[in-house]
Structures are given as structure tokens and as C-alpha cells.
Coordinates of N, CA and C in Angstrom, one line a residue:
X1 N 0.8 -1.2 0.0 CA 0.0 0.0 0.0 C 0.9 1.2 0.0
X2 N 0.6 2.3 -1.1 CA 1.6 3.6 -0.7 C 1.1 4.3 0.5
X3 N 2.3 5.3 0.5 CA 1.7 5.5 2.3 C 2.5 7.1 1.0
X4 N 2.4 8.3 2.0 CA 2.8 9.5 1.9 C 3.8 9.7 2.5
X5 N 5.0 10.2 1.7 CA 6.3 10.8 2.0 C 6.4 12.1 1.4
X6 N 7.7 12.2 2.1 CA 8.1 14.1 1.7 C 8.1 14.0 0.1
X7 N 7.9 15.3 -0.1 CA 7.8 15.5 -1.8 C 6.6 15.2 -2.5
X8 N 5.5 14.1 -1.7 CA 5.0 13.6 -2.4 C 3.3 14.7 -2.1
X9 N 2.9 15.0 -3.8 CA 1.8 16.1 -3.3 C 0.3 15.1 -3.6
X10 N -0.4 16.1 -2.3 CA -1.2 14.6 -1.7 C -2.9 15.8 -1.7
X11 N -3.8 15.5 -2.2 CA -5.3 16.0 -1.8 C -6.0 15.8 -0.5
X12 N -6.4 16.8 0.1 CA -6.7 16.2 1.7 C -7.9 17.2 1.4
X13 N -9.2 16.2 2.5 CA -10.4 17.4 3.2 C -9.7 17.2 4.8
X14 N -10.0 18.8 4.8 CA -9.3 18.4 6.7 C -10.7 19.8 7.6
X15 N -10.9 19.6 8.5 CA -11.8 20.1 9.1 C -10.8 20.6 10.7
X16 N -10.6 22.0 10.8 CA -10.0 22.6 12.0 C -10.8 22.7 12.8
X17 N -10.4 23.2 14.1 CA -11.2 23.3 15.5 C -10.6 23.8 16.5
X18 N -10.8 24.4 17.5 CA -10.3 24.8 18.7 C -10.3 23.8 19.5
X19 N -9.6 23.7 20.6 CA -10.1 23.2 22.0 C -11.6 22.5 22.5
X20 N -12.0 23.7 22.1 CA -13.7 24.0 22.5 C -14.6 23.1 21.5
X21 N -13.9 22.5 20.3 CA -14.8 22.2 19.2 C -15.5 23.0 18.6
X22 N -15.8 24.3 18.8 CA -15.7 25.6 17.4 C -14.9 25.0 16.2
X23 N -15.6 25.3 15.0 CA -15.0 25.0 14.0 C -14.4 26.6 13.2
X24 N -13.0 26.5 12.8 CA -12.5 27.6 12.1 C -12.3 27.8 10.9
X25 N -12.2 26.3 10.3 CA -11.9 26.4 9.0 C -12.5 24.8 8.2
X26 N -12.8 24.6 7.1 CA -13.6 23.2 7.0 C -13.3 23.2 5.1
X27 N -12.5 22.4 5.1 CA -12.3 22.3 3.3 C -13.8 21.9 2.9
X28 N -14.8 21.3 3.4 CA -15.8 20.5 2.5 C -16.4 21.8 2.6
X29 N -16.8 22.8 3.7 CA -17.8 23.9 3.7 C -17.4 24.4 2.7
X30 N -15.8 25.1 2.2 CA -15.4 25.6 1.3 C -15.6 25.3 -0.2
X31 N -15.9 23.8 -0.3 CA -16.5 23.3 -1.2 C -15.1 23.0 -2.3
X32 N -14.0 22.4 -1.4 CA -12.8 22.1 -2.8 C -11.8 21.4 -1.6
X33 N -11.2 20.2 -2.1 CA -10.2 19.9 -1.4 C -9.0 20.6 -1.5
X34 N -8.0 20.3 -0.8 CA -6.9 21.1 -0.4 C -5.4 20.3 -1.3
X35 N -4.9 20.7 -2.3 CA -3.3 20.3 -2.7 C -2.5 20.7 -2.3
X36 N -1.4 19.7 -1.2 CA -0.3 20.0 -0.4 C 0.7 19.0 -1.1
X37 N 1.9 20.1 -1.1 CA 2.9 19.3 -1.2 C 4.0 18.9 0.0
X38 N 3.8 17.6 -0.2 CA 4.5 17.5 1.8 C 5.6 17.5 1.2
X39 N 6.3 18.6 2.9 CA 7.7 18.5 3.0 C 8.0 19.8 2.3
X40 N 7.1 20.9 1.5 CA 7.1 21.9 1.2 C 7.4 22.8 2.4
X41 N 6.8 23.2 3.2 CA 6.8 23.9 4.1 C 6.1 25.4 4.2
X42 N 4.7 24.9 2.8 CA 4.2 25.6 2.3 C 2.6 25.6 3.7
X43 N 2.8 25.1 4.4 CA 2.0 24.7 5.5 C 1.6 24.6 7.1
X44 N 1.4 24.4 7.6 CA 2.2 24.1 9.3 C 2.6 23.0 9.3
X45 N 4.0 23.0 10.1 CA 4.8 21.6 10.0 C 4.4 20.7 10.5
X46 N 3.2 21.1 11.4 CA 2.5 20.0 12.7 C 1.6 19.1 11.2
X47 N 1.2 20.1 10.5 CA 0.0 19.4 9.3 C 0.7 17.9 8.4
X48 N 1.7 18.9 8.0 CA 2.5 18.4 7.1 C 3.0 17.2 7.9
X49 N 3.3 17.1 9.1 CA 4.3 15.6 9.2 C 3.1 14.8 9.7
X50 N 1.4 15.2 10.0 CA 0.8 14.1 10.0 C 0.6 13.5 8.6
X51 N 0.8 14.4 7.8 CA 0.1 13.5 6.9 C 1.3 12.4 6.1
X52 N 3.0 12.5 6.6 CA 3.3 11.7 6.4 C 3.2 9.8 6.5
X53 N 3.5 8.9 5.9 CA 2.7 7.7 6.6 C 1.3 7.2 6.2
X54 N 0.4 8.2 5.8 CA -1.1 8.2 6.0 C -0.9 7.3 4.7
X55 N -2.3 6.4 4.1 CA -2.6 6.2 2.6 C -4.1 6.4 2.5
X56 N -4.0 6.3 1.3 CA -5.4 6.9 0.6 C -6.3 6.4 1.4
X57 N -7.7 7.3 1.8 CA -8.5 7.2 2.2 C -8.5 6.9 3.9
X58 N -7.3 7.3 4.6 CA -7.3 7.3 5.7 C -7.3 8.4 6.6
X59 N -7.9 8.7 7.7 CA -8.5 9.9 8.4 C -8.0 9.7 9.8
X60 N -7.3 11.0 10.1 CA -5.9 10.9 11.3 C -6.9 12.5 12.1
X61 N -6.5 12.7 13.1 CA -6.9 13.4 14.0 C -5.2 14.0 14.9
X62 N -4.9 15.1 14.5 CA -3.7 15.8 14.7 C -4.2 17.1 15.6
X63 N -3.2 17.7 17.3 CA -3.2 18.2 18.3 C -2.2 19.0 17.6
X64 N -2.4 20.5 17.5 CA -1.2 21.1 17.5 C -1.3 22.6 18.4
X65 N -0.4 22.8 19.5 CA -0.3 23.2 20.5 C 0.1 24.8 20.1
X66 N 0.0 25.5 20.3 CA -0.2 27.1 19.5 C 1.4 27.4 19.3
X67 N 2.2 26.7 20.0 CA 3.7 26.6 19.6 C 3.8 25.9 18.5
X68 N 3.0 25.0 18.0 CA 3.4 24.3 17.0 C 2.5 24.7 15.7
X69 N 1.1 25.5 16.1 CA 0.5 26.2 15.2 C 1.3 28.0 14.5
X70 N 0.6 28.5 15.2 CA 0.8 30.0 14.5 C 1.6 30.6 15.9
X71 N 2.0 29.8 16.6 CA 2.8 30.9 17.8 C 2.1 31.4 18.6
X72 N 2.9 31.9 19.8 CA 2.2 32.5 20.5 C 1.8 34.2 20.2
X73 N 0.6 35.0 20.7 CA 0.8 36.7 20.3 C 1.8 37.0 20.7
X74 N 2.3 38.1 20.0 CA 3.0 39.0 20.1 C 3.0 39.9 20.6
X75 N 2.9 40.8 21.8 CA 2.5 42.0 22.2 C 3.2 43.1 21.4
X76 N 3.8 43.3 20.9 CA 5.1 44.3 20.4 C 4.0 44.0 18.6
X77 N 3.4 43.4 18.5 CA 2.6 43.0 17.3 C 1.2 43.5 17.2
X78 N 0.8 44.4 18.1 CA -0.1 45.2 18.4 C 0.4 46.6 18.4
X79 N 0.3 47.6 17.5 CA 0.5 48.8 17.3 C -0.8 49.9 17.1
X80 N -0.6 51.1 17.8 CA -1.4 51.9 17.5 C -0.3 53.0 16.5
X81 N -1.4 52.9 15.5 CA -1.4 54.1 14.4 C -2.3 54.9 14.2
X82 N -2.0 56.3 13.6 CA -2.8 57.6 13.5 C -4.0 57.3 12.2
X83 N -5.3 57.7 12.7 CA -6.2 57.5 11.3 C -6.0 57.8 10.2
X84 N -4.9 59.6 10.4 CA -4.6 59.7 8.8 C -3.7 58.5 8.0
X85 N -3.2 57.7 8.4 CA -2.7 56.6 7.9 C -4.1 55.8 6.4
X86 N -4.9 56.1 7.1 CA -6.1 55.9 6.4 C -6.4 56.8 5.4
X87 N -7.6 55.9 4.1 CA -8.1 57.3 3.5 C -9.2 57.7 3.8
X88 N -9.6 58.9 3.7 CA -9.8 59.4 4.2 C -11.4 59.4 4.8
X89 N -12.2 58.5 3.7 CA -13.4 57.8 4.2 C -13.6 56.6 4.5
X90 N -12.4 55.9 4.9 CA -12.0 54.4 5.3 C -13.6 54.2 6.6
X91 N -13.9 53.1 6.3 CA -15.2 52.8 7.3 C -14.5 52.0 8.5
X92 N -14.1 52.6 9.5 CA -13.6 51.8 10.3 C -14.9 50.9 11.2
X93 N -13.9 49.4 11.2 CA -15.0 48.5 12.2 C -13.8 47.9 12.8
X94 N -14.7 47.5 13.7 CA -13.5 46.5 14.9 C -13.7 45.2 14.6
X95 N -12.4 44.3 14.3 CA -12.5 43.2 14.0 C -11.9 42.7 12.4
X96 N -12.1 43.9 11.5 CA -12.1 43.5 10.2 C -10.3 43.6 10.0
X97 N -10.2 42.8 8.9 CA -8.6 42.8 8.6 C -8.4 43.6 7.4
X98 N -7.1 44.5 7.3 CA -7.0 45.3 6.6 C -5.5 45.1 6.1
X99 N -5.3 45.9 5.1 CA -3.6 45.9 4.7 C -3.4 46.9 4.4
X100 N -1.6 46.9 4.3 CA -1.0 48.9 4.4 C 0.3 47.8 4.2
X101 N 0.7 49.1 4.0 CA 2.1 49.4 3.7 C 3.4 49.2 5.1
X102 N 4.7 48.5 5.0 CA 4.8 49.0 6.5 C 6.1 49.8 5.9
X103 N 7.1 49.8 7.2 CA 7.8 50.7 7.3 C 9.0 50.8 5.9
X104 N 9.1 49.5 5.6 CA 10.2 49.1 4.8 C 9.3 49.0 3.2
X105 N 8.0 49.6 3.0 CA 7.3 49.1 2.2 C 6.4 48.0 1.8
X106 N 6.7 46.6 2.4 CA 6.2 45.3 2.4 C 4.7 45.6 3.1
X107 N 4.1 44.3 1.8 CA 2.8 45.0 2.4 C 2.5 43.9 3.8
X108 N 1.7 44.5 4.5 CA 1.5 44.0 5.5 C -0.7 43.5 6.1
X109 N -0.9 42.8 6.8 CA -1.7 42.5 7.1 C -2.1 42.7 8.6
X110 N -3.1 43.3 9.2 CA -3.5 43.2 10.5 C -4.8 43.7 11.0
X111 N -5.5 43.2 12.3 CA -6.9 43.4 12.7 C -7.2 44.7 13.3
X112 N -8.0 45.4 13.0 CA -8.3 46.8 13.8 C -9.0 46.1 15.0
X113 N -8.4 46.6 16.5 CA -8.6 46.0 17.8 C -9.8 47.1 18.4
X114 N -9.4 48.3 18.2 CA -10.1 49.3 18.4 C -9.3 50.3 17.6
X115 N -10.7 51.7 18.3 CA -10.3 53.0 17.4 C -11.0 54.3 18.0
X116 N -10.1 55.2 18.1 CA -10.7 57.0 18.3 C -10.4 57.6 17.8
X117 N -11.2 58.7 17.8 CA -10.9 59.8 16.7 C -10.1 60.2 16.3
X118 N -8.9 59.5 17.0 CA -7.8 59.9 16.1 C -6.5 59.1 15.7
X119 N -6.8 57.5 16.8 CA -6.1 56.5 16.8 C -6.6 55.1 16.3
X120 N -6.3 54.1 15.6 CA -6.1 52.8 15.5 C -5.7 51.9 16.0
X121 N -5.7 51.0 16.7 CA -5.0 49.9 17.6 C -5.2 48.8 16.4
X122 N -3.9 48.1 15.6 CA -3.7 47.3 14.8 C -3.1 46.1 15.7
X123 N -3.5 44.6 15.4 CA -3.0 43.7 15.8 C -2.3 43.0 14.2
X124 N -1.3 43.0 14.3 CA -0.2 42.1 13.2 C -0.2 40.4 13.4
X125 N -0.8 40.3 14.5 CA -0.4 38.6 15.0 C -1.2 38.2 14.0
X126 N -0.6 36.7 13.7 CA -2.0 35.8 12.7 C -2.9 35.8 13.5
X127 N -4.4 35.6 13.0 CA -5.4 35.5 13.9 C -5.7 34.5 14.9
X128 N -5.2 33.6 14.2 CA -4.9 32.0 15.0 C -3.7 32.1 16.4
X129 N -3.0 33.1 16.6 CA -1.6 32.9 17.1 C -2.4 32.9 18.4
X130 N -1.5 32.0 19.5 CA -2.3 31.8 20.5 C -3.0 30.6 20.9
X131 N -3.5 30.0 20.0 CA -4.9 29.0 20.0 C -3.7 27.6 19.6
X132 N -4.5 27.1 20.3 CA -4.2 25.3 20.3 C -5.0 24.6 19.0
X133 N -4.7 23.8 18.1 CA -5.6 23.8 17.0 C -5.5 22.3 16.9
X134 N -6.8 21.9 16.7 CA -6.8 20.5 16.1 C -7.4 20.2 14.7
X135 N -6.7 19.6 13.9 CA -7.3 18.6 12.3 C -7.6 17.6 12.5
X136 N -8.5 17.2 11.7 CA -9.3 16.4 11.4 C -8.7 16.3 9.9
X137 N -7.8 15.1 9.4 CA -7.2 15.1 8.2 C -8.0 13.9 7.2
X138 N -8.5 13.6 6.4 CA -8.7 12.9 5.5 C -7.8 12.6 4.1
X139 N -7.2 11.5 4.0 CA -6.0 11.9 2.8 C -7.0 10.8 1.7
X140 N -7.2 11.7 0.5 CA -8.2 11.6 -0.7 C -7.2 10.8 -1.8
X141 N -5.7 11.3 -1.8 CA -5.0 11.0 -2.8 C -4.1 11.1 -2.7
X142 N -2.9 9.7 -2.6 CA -1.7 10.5 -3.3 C -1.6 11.0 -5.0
X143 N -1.1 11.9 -5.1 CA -1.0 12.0 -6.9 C 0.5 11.9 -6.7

């Protein structure tokens, strides 16, 4: 029976979750399976080395501990900036993710935490960082 090794790019439905069993993310709701090439490192490495070993049509259940997911926050990853940073009719909401420019040019990505009339509180962390994550892996295919 082939089993999955590095290099080898493999089709997965995988269904994420918290601790709690909240679901965050679900290939089938998305409506398309996922093409990973293991050993890329195009992924989390916690992901990637379950699915080494696995073969077709086999369904693994992977713990990855927020060190092994997206890290822990950052506090220094939380900045407040000035609204003129903004244009000038930007609709601020709390929560929504935005992008800009950062200091070196590179664009960047982060959550508006809050906001006043004249400041922004930007969070840079991934949104995940923090959280303990578990998969729910199904391997569909080696190709």
C-alpha cells in the first residue's frame, strides 16, 4: 500500500477546530479539497508531518499546541497608528482585517482592535496565534 512521503503532493479534506470544538476552518464547507505538497513547508509543519505515513482514504486526528501552530501573540505585534494613515473615508469596524504598507514598504496585514478619533489599535499577529488547533485530516490521494 503507498503510504505519503516528503515531496509527495497529496489531496486532503481536513476540518479545523479549537479546544472548544468551534470549527474555524472546513475544506468541505469551502467546497474544494486542499493540494499540499508535503515537506514543502508551504503549510504548518504540525500538518505536514501528519500527513506523512497516512494512505489513501485514511483519516488521522492531529493536536497542535499554539507553539506548533501560529505561535504565540506577540504583544510588540499590536500597534497603534494615526487614522490619517487611512483614506480618508475608510469605514472603520473592529475586527475587520486590513492591509497597508509597513515601514520598509512590504505589504503588510493586520486586525483593527479598536479605534478614536484619532487613533487605531492594529493587531499584526496571525489571527490564529495563541490558540491550540486540532485537524481532522482525510488523505483523498496520493497524486
Amino acid at each position: 500500500m503507498k503510504t505519503v512521503e516528503n515531496g509527495n503532493n497529496v489531496l486532503v479534506h481536513y476540518k479545523g477546530t479549537f479546544s472548544d470544538g468551534e470549527v474555524f476552518d472546513d475544506s468541505r464547507e469551502r467546497g474544494g479539497a486542499m493540494d499540499v505538497l508535503v515537506g514543502n513547508g508551504n503549510f504548518l509543519q504540525g500538518f505536514e508531518s501528519a500527513l506523512l505515513g497516512m494512505s489513501e482514504g485514511e483519516i488521522k486526528t492531529v493536536n497542535l499546541g499554539a507553539s506548533e501552530a501560529y505561535g504565540p501573540v506577540v504583544p510588540e505585534a499590536i500597534v497603534v497608528a494615526p487614522k490619517t494613515a487611512f483614506p480618508e473615508d475608510f469605514p472603520f469596524e473592529e475586527g475587520i482585517t486590513v492591509t497597508g504598507n509597513g515601514p520598509n514598504g512590504e505589504v503588510t496585514m493586520a486586525r483593527i482592535v479598536s479605534f478614536t478619533d484619532t487613533d487605531v489599535t492594529l493587531d499584526h499577529n496571525h489571527p490564529l496565534a495563541g490558540r491550540d488547533l486540532n485537524f481532522e485530516i482525510e488523505l483523498l490521494e496520493i497524486q
